[in-house]
Tab-separated table of C-alpha atoms in Angstrom:
chain	number	residue	atom	x	y	z
Q	176	MET	CA	-53.504	-19.878	-11.851
Q	177	VAL	CA	-50.806	-18.491	-14.175
Q	178	ARG	CA	-51.320	-19.342	-17.839
Q	179	PRO	CA	-48.541	-21.373	-19.595
Q	180	VAL	CA	-47.789	-18.416	-21.879
Q	181	ALA	CA	-47.122	-16.231	-18.849
Q	182	TRP	CA	-44.850	-18.876	-17.371
Q	183	ALA	CA	-42.960	-19.092	-20.669
Q	184	GLY	CA	-42.481	-15.327	-20.689
Q	185	LEU	CA	-41.221	-15.416	-17.125
Q	186	ILE	CA	-38.739	-18.170	-17.931
Q	187	VAL	CA	-37.414	-16.227	-20.932
Q	188	LEU	CA	-37.055	-13.103	-18.778
Q	189	LEU	CA	-35.193	-15.027	-16.088
Q	190	MET	CA	-32.901	-16.560	-18.709
Q	191	ILE	CA	-32.094	-13.100	-20.065
Q	192	GLN	CA	-31.320	-11.796	-16.592
Q	193	TRP	CA	-29.353	-14.940	-15.700
Q	194	GLY	CA	-27.222	-14.680	-18.813
Q	195	SER	CA	-26.680	-10.911	-18.709
Q	196	ALA	CA	-23.847	-10.979	-16.193
Q	197	SER	CA	-21.757	-13.373	-18.237
Q	198	LYS	CA	-18.277	-11.857	-18.366
Q	199	LEU	CA	-15.569	-11.861	-15.728
Q	200	VAL	CA	-12.763	-9.716	-17.152
Q	201	CYS	CA	-9.444	-9.781	-15.286
Q	202	TYR	CA	-6.345	-7.674	-15.871
Q	203	PHE	CA	-2.830	-9.099	-15.689
Q	204	THR	CA	0.001	-6.590	-15.194
Q	205	ASN	CA	3.440	-7.148	-16.690
Q	206	TRP	CA	5.129	-5.393	-13.750
Q	207	SER	CA	3.778	-7.798	-11.116
Q	208	GLN	CA	6.734	-10.028	-11.999
Q	209	ASP	CA	8.957	-7.473	-10.262
Q	210	ARG	CA	7.531	-8.075	-6.776
Q	211	GLU	CA	9.472	-10.119	-4.272
Q	212	GLY	CA	8.841	-13.543	-2.794
Q	213	VAL	CA	5.296	-14.883	-2.715
Q	214	ALA	CA	3.968	-11.662	-4.244
Q	215	ARG	CA	5.725	-12.209	-7.583
Q	216	PHE	CA	3.112	-12.934	-10.243
Q	217	LEU	CA	3.662	-14.411	-13.690
Q	218	PRO	CA	1.371	-15.934	-16.333
Q	219	LYS	CA	2.055	-19.365	-14.835
Q	220	ASP	CA	0.367	-18.142	-11.656
Q	221	VAL	CA	-2.869	-17.302	-13.504
Q	222	ASP	CA	-5.696	-19.777	-12.978
Q	223	PRO	CA	-6.963	-20.285	-16.557
Q	224	ASN	CA	-10.427	-21.249	-15.301
Q	225	LEU	CA	-11.006	-18.251	-13.057
Q	226	CYS	CA	-11.933	-15.487	-15.535
Q	227	THR	CA	-13.749	-15.549	-18.864
Q	228	HIS	CA	-11.516	-12.839	-20.355
Q	229	LEU	CA	-7.921	-11.981	-19.487
Q	230	ILE	CA	-6.370	-8.644	-20.468
Q	231	TYR	CA	-2.600	-8.198	-20.594
Q	232	ALA	CA	-1.531	-4.721	-19.424
Q	233	PHE	CA	0.166	-2.989	-21.114
Q	234	ALA	CA	1.478	-2.693	-24.633
Q	235	GLY	CA	3.054	0.478	-25.978
Q	236	MET	CA	3.206	2.430	-29.222
Q	237	ASP	CA	6.338	3.333	-31.115
Q	238	ASN	CA	6.937	6.642	-32.874
Q	239	ASN	CA	5.532	5.255	-36.103
Q	240	HIS	CA	2.112	4.710	-34.462
Q	241	GLN	CA	2.571	0.966	-34.300
Q	242	LEU	CA	1.774	-1.361	-31.421
Q	243	SER	CA	4.903	-2.393	-29.513
Q	244	VAL	CA	6.200	-4.209	-26.442
Q	245	ILE	CA	7.322	-2.208	-23.402
Q	246	ARG	CA	9.042	-4.791	-21.176
Q	247	TRP	CA	12.160	-6.730	-22.031
Q	248	ASN	CA	10.398	-10.101	-21.701
Q	249	ASP	CA	6.912	-9.214	-22.954
Q	250	LYS	CA	7.163	-11.584	-25.900
Q	251	THR	CA	7.992	-14.486	-23.589
Q	252	LEU	CA	5.148	-13.533	-21.269
Q	253	TYR	CA	2.770	-13.266	-24.247
Q	254	LYS	CA	3.518	-16.897	-25.099
Q	255	ASP	CA	2.906	-18.073	-21.551
Q	256	PHE	CA	-0.165	-15.855	-21.163
Q	257	ASN	CA	-1.861	-17.059	-24.336
Q	258	GLY	CA	-0.761	-20.611	-23.621
Q	259	LEU	CA	-3.349	-20.602	-20.845
Q	260	LYS	CA	-5.978	-21.144	-23.553
Q	261	LYS	CA	-4.637	-24.668	-24.031
Q	262	MET	CA	-5.949	-25.440	-20.533
Q	263	ASN	CA	-9.202	-23.530	-21.067
Q	264	PRO	CA	-10.188	-23.303	-24.757
Q	265	LYS	CA	-13.111	-20.996	-23.884
Q	266	LEU	CA	-10.788	-18.367	-22.415
Q	267	LYS	CA	-10.373	-15.118	-24.371
Q	268	THR	CA	-7.243	-12.970	-24.122
Q	269	LEU	CA	-6.844	-9.311	-25.040
Q	270	LEU	CA	-3.901	-6.931	-25.118
Q	271	ALA	CA	-4.364	-3.503	-23.519
Q	272	ILE	CA	-2.612	-0.406	-24.798
Q	273	GLY	CA	-2.247	2.713	-22.678
Q	274	GLY	CA	-2.707	3.097	-18.939
Q	275	TRP	CA	-2.444	6.057	-16.574
Q	276	ASN	CA	1.296	6.490	-17.142
Q	277	PHE	CA	1.120	6.207	-20.930
Q	278	ASP	CA	2.098	9.301	-22.910
Q	279	THR	CA	-1.255	10.786	-23.974
Q	280	GLN	CA	0.483	12.653	-26.784
Q	281	LYS	CA	1.159	9.336	-28.537
Q	282	PHE	CA	-2.576	8.661	-28.731
Q	283	THR	CA	-3.264	12.220	-29.885
Q	284	SER	CA	-0.705	11.914	-32.674
Q	285	MET	CA	-2.000	8.508	-33.723
Q	286	VAL	CA	-5.663	9.552	-34.036
Q	287	ALA	CA	-4.851	12.894	-35.685
Q	288	THR	CA	-5.158	11.617	-39.266
Q	289	ALA	CA	-6.919	8.772	-41.034
Q	290	ASN	CA	-3.552	7.565	-42.311
Q	291	ASN	CA	-2.047	7.420	-38.827
Q	292	ARG	CA	-5.080	5.536	-37.525
Q	293	ARG	CA	-4.833	3.092	-40.427
Q	294	THR	CA	-1.155	2.478	-39.652
Q	295	PHE	CA	-1.983	1.724	-36.028
Q	296	ILE	CA	-4.944	-0.523	-36.852
Q	297	ASN	CA	-3.005	-2.569	-39.388
Q	298	SER	CA	-0.079	-2.954	-36.980
Q	299	ALA	CA	-2.466	-3.958	-34.195
Q	300	ILE	CA	-4.033	-6.728	-36.263
Q	301	LYS	CA	-0.618	-8.054	-37.287
Q	302	PHE	CA	0.656	-7.870	-33.699
Q	303	LEU	CA	-2.398	-9.512	-32.121
Q	304	ARG	CA	-2.442	-12.348	-34.642
Q	305	LYS	CA	1.312	-12.923	-34.332
Q	306	TYR	CA	1.164	-13.368	-30.555
Q	307	ASP	CA	-2.209	-15.177	-30.464
Q	308	PHE	CA	-4.324	-12.555	-28.697
Q	309	ASP	CA	-8.084	-12.557	-29.260
Q	310	GLY	CA	-8.547	-8.805	-29.143
Q	311	LEU	CA	-7.485	-5.287	-28.218
Q	312	ASP	CA	-8.363	-3.208	-25.159
Q	313	LEU	CA	-8.066	0.577	-25.534
Q	314	ASP	CA	-6.959	2.175	-22.277
Q	315	TRP	CA	-6.504	5.810	-23.277
Q	316	GLU	CA	-6.641	7.907	-20.105
Q	317	TYR	CA	-8.290	10.062	-21.419
Q	318	PRO	CA	-9.383	11.526	-24.775
Q	319	GLY	CA	-10.023	15.258	-24.392
Q	320	SER	CA	-8.281	15.460	-20.999
Q	321	ARG	CA	-4.823	15.376	-19.428
Q	322	GLY	CA	-3.219	17.232	-22.333
Q	323	SER	CA	-5.376	15.702	-25.033
Q	324	PRO	CA	-7.234	18.347	-27.123
Q	325	ALA	CA	-11.032	18.519	-27.295
Q	326	SER	CA	-10.961	17.288	-30.904
Q	327	ASP	CA	-9.716	13.895	-29.693
Q	328	LYS	CA	-13.256	13.120	-28.519
Q	329	GLN	CA	-14.462	12.758	-32.112
Q	330	ARG	CA	-11.167	11.239	-33.237
Q	331	PHE	CA	-11.450	8.534	-30.589
Q	332	THR	CA	-14.880	7.722	-31.987
Q	333	ALA	CA	-13.355	7.480	-35.462
Q	334	LEU	CA	-10.624	5.169	-34.152
Q	335	VAL	CA	-13.154	2.844	-32.515
Q	336	GLN	CA	-15.356	2.772	-35.614
Q	337	GLU	CA	-12.424	2.077	-37.915
Q	338	LEU	CA	-11.054	-0.632	-35.618
Q	339	GLY	CA	-14.460	-2.305	-35.540
Q	340	ASP	CA	-14.864	-2.144	-39.318
Q	341	THR	CA	-11.349	-3.383	-40.037
Q	342	PHE	CA	-11.579	-6.207	-37.477
Q	343	ARG	CA	-14.751	-7.420	-39.216
Q	344	GLN	CA	-13.176	-7.184	-42.657
Q	345	GLU	CA	-10.033	-9.005	-41.515
Q	346	ALA	CA	-12.094	-11.849	-40.052
Q	347	GLN	CA	-14.006	-12.267	-43.310
Q	348	SER	CA	-10.881	-12.269	-45.462
Q	349	SER	CA	-8.805	-14.513	-43.179
Q	350	GLY	CA	-11.522	-16.916	-42.117
Q	351	LYS	CA	-10.436	-16.453	-38.503
Q	352	GLU	CA	-12.613	-15.514	-35.564
Q	353	ARG	CA	-13.097	-11.743	-35.370
Q	354	LEU	CA	-10.794	-9.900	-33.005
Q	355	LEU	CA	-12.557	-8.456	-29.952
Q	356	LEU	CA	-12.490	-4.753	-29.135
Q	357	SER	CA	-12.972	-3.277	-25.670
Q	358	ALA	CA	-12.135	-0.052	-23.881
Q	359	ALA	CA	-11.360	0.874	-20.285
Q	360	VAL	CA	-13.303	4.030	-19.456
Q	361	PRO	CA	-13.437	6.560	-16.583
Q	362	SER	CA	-16.136	7.023	-13.985
Q	363	ALA	CA	-15.956	10.808	-13.537
Q	364	ARG	CA	-18.502	12.915	-15.420
Q	365	VAL	CA	-15.874	15.474	-16.443
Q	366	TYR	CA	-13.775	12.862	-18.238
Q	367	VAL	CA	-16.787	11.192	-19.840
Q	368	ASP	CA	-18.176	14.455	-21.205
Q	369	ALA	CA	-14.773	15.579	-22.497
Q	370	GLY	CA	-13.770	12.400	-24.269
Q	371	TYR	CA	-16.540	9.960	-25.139
Q	372	GLU	CA	-19.411	9.885	-27.619
Q	373	VAL	CA	-20.788	6.967	-25.663
Q	374	ASP	CA	-23.643	5.909	-27.911
Q	375	LYS	CA	-21.386	5.950	-30.978
Q	376	ILE	CA	-18.384	4.069	-29.600
Q	377	ALA	CA	-20.647	1.477	-27.964
Q	378	GLN	CA	-21.736	0.277	-31.406
Q	379	ASN	CA	-18.259	-1.069	-32.176
Q	380	LEU	CA	-17.072	-2.102	-28.714
Q	381	ASP	CA	-17.738	-5.677	-27.616
Q	382	PHE	CA	-17.646	-4.557	-24.005
Q	383	ILE	CA	-16.824	-1.470	-21.954
Q	384	ASN	CA	-14.717	-1.791	-18.801
Q	385	LEU	CA	-15.905	0.861	-16.352
Q	386	MET	CA	-13.048	1.783	-14.004
Q	387	ALA	CA	-15.287	2.187	-10.958
Q	388	TYR	CA	-12.508	2.780	-8.441
Q	389	ASP	CA	-10.008	5.470	-7.407
Q	390	PHE	CA	-12.931	7.671	-6.385
Q	391	HIS	CA	-10.882	8.851	-3.411
Q	392	GLY	CA	-7.175	8.728	-2.658
Q	393	THR	CA	-4.212	10.577	-1.281
Q	394	TRP	CA	-4.623	13.455	-3.722
Q	395	GLU	CA	-7.237	14.524	-1.142
Q	396	LYS	CA	-6.692	15.773	2.402
Q	397	ILE	CA	-9.381	13.659	4.046
Q	398	THR	CA	-10.103	9.941	4.068
Q	399	GLY	CA	-12.507	8.519	1.516
Q	400	HIS	CA	-13.271	5.075	0.136
Q	401	ASN	CA	-11.600	3.812	-3.024
Q	402	SER	CA	-14.772	2.340	-4.542
Q	403	PRO	CA	-17.995	3.165	-2.651
Q	404	LEU	CA	-21.129	1.654	-4.146
Q	405	TYR	CA	-23.412	4.551	-3.187
Q	406	LYS	CA	-23.114	8.115	-1.931
Q	407	ARG	CA	-23.072	8.832	1.786
Q	408	GLN	CA	-26.091	10.344	3.437
Q	409	GLY	CA	-25.893	14.120	3.209
Q	410	GLU	CA	-23.601	14.212	0.178
Q	411	SER	CA	-24.806	16.492	-2.613
Q	412	SER	CA	-23.604	18.174	-5.821
Q	413	ALA	CA	-20.165	16.940	-6.925
Q	414	ALA	CA	-19.665	14.848	-3.779
Q	415	ALA	CA	-22.776	12.814	-4.606
Q	416	GLU	CA	-21.248	11.764	-7.949
Q	417	VAL	CA	-18.137	10.124	-6.516
Q	418	ASN	CA	-19.430	6.563	-6.311
Q	419	VAL	CA	-20.057	3.461	-8.397
Q	420	ASP	CA	-23.813	3.921	-8.680
Q	421	PHE	CA	-23.535	7.401	-10.190
Q	422	ALA	CA	-20.895	6.248	-12.699
Q	423	VAL	CA	-22.994	3.305	-13.856
Q	424	ARG	CA	-26.157	5.366	-14.191
Q	425	TYR	CA	-24.307	8.109	-16.067
Q	426	TRP	CA	-22.795	5.724	-18.623
Q	427	LEU	CA	-26.210	4.151	-19.163
Q	428	GLN	CA	-27.808	7.577	-19.568
Q	429	ARG	CA	-25.175	8.553	-22.125
Q	430	GLY	CA	-26.046	5.562	-24.276
Q	431	ALA	CA	-23.988	2.579	-23.113
Q	432	PRO	CA	-25.986	-0.658	-23.554
Q	433	ALA	CA	-26.305	-2.273	-20.129
Q	434	ASN	CA	-25.187	-5.671	-21.413
Q	435	LYS	CA	-21.928	-4.180	-22.747
Q	436	LEU	CA	-21.070	-2.288	-19.561
Q	437	ILE	CA	-18.699	-4.266	-17.312
Q	438	LEU	CA	-18.444	-3.090	-13.711
Q	439	GLY	CA	-14.833	-2.645	-12.607
Q	440	MET	CA	-13.899	-3.701	-9.083
Q	441	PRO	CA	-10.572	-3.221	-7.272
Q	442	THR	CA	-8.583	-5.885	-5.459
Q	443	TYR	CA	-6.630	-3.131	-3.717
Q	444	GLY	CA	-7.357	-0.367	-1.253
Q	445	ARG	CA	-6.433	3.311	-1.052
Q	446	THR	CA	-4.623	4.299	2.134
Q	447	PHE	CA	-4.075	7.450	4.181
Q	448	THR	CA	-2.003	8.554	7.148
Q	449	LEU	CA	-4.394	10.064	9.656
Q	450	ALA	CA	-3.739	13.463	11.169
Q	451	SER	CA	-4.988	12.104	14.493
Q	452	SER	CA	-5.383	8.524	15.654
Q	453	SER	CA	-8.519	9.623	17.508
Q	454	ASP	CA	-10.333	10.750	14.339
Q	455	THR	CA	-10.654	7.596	12.252
Q	456	GLY	CA	-13.892	7.817	10.273
Q	457	VAL	CA	-14.707	8.612	6.664
Q	458	GLY	CA	-13.771	12.241	6.036
Q	459	ALA	CA	-11.153	12.322	8.795
Q	460	PRO	CA	-8.207	14.705	8.203
Q	461	ALA	CA	-5.184	13.030	6.592
Q	462	THR	CA	-1.608	14.183	6.238
Q	463	GLY	CA	-0.743	12.123	3.163
Q	464	PRO	CA	-0.563	8.609	1.744
Q	465	GLY	CA	-0.452	5.562	3.951
Q	466	THR	CA	2.745	3.642	4.590
Q	467	PRO	CA	3.849	1.511	1.598
Q	468	GLY	CA	2.988	-2.174	1.820
Q	469	PRO	CA	5.742	-4.776	2.244
Q	470	PHE	CA	5.153	-6.184	-1.253
Q	471	THR	CA	3.529	-3.476	-3.390
Q	472	LYS	CA	5.843	-0.830	-1.915
Q	473	GLU	CA	3.789	2.156	-3.054
Q	474	GLY	CA	2.518	4.790	-0.660
Q	475	GLY	CA	-1.262	5.172	-0.657
Q	476	VAL	CA	-2.038	1.696	-2.025
Q	477	LEU	CA	-2.312	-1.752	-0.460
Q	478	ALA	CA	-3.115	-5.068	-2.126
Q	479	TYR	CA	-6.021	-6.964	-0.605
Q	480	TYR	CA	-3.578	-9.549	0.732
Q	481	GLU	CA	-1.636	-6.759	2.467
Q	482	VAL	CA	-4.803	-5.422	4.075
Q	483	CYS	CA	-5.427	-8.939	5.396
Q	484	SER	CA	-2.045	-8.740	7.091
Q	485	TRP	CA	-3.161	-5.867	9.345
Q	486	LYS	CA	-3.425	-7.999	12.476
Q	487	GLY	CA	-5.472	-6.328	15.183
Q	488	ALA	CA	-6.756	-3.521	12.972
Q	489	THR	CA	-10.320	-2.309	13.460
Q	490	LYS	CA	-12.627	-2.945	10.521
Q	491	VAL	CA	-15.745	-0.826	9.961
Q	492	ARG	CA	-18.446	-1.193	7.310
Q	493	ILE	CA	-19.808	2.048	5.869
Q	494	GLN	CA	-23.537	1.408	5.979
Q	495	ASP	CA	-24.522	3.930	3.293
Q	496	GLN	CA	-21.803	2.923	0.841
Q	497	LYS	CA	-21.794	-0.858	1.419
Q	498	VAL	CA	-18.008	-1.087	1.670
Q	499	PRO	CA	-15.477	-1.482	4.512
Q	500	TYR	CA	-12.519	0.457	5.796
Q	501	ALA	CA	-9.941	-0.372	8.438
Q	502	PHE	CA	-7.623	1.592	10.668
Q	503	GLN	CA	-4.692	0.826	12.911
Q	504	GLY	CA	-2.861	3.597	14.736
Q	505	ASN	CA	-2.559	6.450	12.236
Q	506	GLN	CA	-3.048	4.199	9.163
Q	507	TRP	CA	-6.394	4.070	7.312
Q	508	VAL	CA	-7.465	2.009	4.280
Q	509	GLY	CA	-10.696	1.895	2.291
Q	510	PHE	CA	-10.942	-1.408	0.416
Q	511	ASP	CA	-13.298	-4.084	-0.897
Q	512	ASP	CA	-13.824	-7.479	0.690
Q	513	VAL	CA	-15.834	-10.602	-0.099
Q	514	GLU	CA	-19.022	-9.100	1.302
Q	515	SER	CA	-18.782	-5.842	-0.662
Q	516	PHE	CA	-18.008	-7.782	-3.856
Q	517	LYS	CA	-21.145	-9.868	-3.324
Q	518	THR	CA	-23.182	-6.708	-2.874
Q	519	LYS	CA	-21.731	-5.180	-6.040
Q	520	VAL	CA	-22.557	-8.283	-8.084
Q	521	SER	CA	-26.137	-8.122	-6.810
Q	522	TYR	CA	-26.157	-4.485	-7.915
Q	523	LEU	CA	-24.798	-5.149	-11.423
Q	524	LYS	CA	-27.314	-7.955	-11.909
Q	525	GLN	CA	-30.100	-5.618	-10.886
Q	526	LYS	CA	-28.879	-3.118	-13.496
Q	527	GLY	CA	-28.581	-5.815	-16.167
Q	528	LEU	CA	-24.873	-5.155	-16.689
Q	529	GLY	CA	-22.652	-7.470	-18.715
Q	530	GLY	CA	-20.470	-8.667	-15.867
Q	531	ALA	CA	-17.549	-7.699	-13.668
Q	532	MET	CA	-14.007	-6.508	-14.351
Q	533	VAL	CA	-11.110	-6.831	-11.914
Q	534	TRP	CA	-8.043	-4.653	-11.489
Q	535	THR	CA	-5.972	-6.787	-10.908
Q	536	LEU	CA	-5.307	-10.543	-10.644
Q	537	ASP	CA	-2.059	-10.082	-8.733
Q	538	LEU	CA	-3.520	-7.909	-5.951
Q	539	ASP	CA	-6.039	-10.512	-4.784
Q	540	ASP	CA	-4.709	-13.157	-2.372
Q	541	PHE	CA	-3.752	-15.366	-5.315
Q	542	THR	CA	-1.714	-17.821	-3.218
Q	543	GLY	CA	-4.197	-18.030	-0.359
Q	544	SER	CA	-1.325	-17.327	2.052
Q	545	PHE	CA	-2.609	-14.174	3.739
Q	546	CYS	CA	-6.369	-13.957	4.171
Q	547	ASN	CA	-7.254	-17.515	5.248
Q	548	GLN	CA	-9.953	-17.542	2.567
Q	549	GLY	CA	-8.381	-19.802	-0.062
Q	550	ARG	CA	-6.835	-18.734	-3.355
Q	551	HIS	CA	-8.252	-15.646	-5.085
Q	552	PRO	CA	-11.007	-15.086	-2.499
Q	553	LEU	CA	-12.286	-11.876	-4.125
Q	554	ILE	CA	-12.286	-13.050	-7.736
Q	555	ARG	CA	-13.687	-16.476	-6.831
Q	556	THR	CA	-16.519	-14.638	-5.097
Q	557	LEU	CA	-17.270	-12.773	-8.312
Q	558	ARG	CA	-17.246	-15.986	-10.335
Q	559	GLN	CA	-19.596	-17.659	-7.890
Q	560	LYS	CA	-22.032	-14.759	-7.625
Q	561	LEU	CA	-22.045	-14.358	-11.426
Q	562	SER	CA	-23.168	-18.018	-11.568
Q	563	LEU	CA	-20.249	-19.017	-13.770
Q	564	PRO	CA	-19.207	-22.689	-13.459
Q	565	TYR	CA	-15.728	-23.057	-12.042
Q	566	VAL	CA	-13.199	-25.857	-11.964
Q	567	LEU	CA	-10.202	-25.177	-9.755
Q	568	SER	CA	-6.951	-25.682	-11.622
Q	569	GLY	CA	-5.303	-28.959	-10.711
Q	570	THR	CA	-8.558	-30.593	-9.589
Q	571	ARG	CA	-11.068	-32.800	-11.325
Q	572	GLU	CA	-14.251	-31.928	-9.512
Q	573	PRO	CA	-16.035	-28.591	-10.051
Q	574	GLU	CA	-16.393	-26.371	-7.043
Q	575	VAL	CA	-19.825	-26.648	-5.444
Q	576	LEU	CA	-21.629	-23.337	-5.915
Q	577	THR	CA	-24.157	-22.788	-3.158
Q	578	ALA	CA	-26.846	-20.173	-2.835
Q	579	ASP	CA	-25.493	-17.690	-0.323
Q	580	LYS	CA	-27.713	-16.170	2.288
Q	581	PRO	CA	-27.938	-12.368	1.962
Q	582	SER	CA	-24.948	-10.560	3.417
Q	583	GLU	CA	-25.404	-8.088	6.231
Q	584	THR	CA	-25.158	-5.126	3.854
Q	585	GLU	CA	-27.547	-6.738	1.371
Q	586	ARG	CA	-30.102	-6.889	4.182
Q	587	GLY	CA	-29.457	-3.203	4.863
Q	588	HIS	CA	-27.835	-3.845	8.250
Q	589	SER	CA	-24.399	-2.604	9.205
Q	590	PRO	CA	-22.484	-4.965	11.506
Q	591	GLY	CA	-20.429	-2.029	12.765
Q	592	GLU	CA	-16.885	-2.484	13.969
Q	593	ASP	CA	-14.910	-5.698	13.939
Q	594	THR	CA	-11.273	-6.713	14.041
Q	595	PHE	CA	-9.189	-8.744	11.608
């Protein structure tokens, strides 16, 4: 018989584990409005009850090191975006600055002196309060790399520390709720080592969005999955590091608190054009990016809803990596589906991580028109598996959350090939 004290300890432990995966962070992109037809995505298309945190991507920085808009209608979209909190008062919204295409030199110039950092921080607070955001997401890709000098590693730490201190001071003086601070961070060891004093920045970040995707893509000459959970059997050295599991373990080893680390998941796939339609596996020779999708119109990338439109394609699950790929003729795509998302949530719970992050809202089947799985099948799966209560917008009754039986990959069995 188990003593009551032991039972109490077990209950506390289960409550800690249950509550650890509490965030579902979703990015909204201000260029998704440019897509045609049913793929066009605006703040009004965001389900305010789907995610716990929404991040608006992206803001810019003017030459005076001040936060600024980058699209002609950003201010209008800000109003609509933050208006979602009227329908869900628990929702938190953040504004992201940076991105892959952002001029790294602007960040380098801004962090170069304490005065420049102070100018940016003060402008950020004024900007965020003016447009009713709840926080700031730093998406510098990356300190100490891509033209950024090595000294930016320490200067990024200083920026994060000063932002955290000033956000706390501003909350005390204004009587308002403290602004949140997060950062989107890379998965590759080389970028982490070059740009991040992980244990130091973690002290002032409310959460850390690990960009656990883009592990493989058309910058390579062979096929590889966009976001594999584990390494493939036989992979060693550098090849064994190109997966979600390595990235998570490395950030934890470098000092990231597990409950602040948010596991990023993609609602898009990376595509290739095969050199031969007879060689279709992982590691098959490729001649370049896959054909652009009808809506995203970018070679090498397909939204999940575009992958669903591959009628008659062959779908294969990579047993070692717990993720699927599909091929049709000379086209190949490595992507995530409902099953792989379930497996990844089981993984992040096992690691005690703080939740899941999604890039992006607009690349899931947000209308439910393509995949025959309802609206937002991927992100709804995350919400369900994270045990977050969900009320579908426009309905009165909460969705019934059932305990799923283990997926095939969670049982360690690969179902092999299938067709869409």
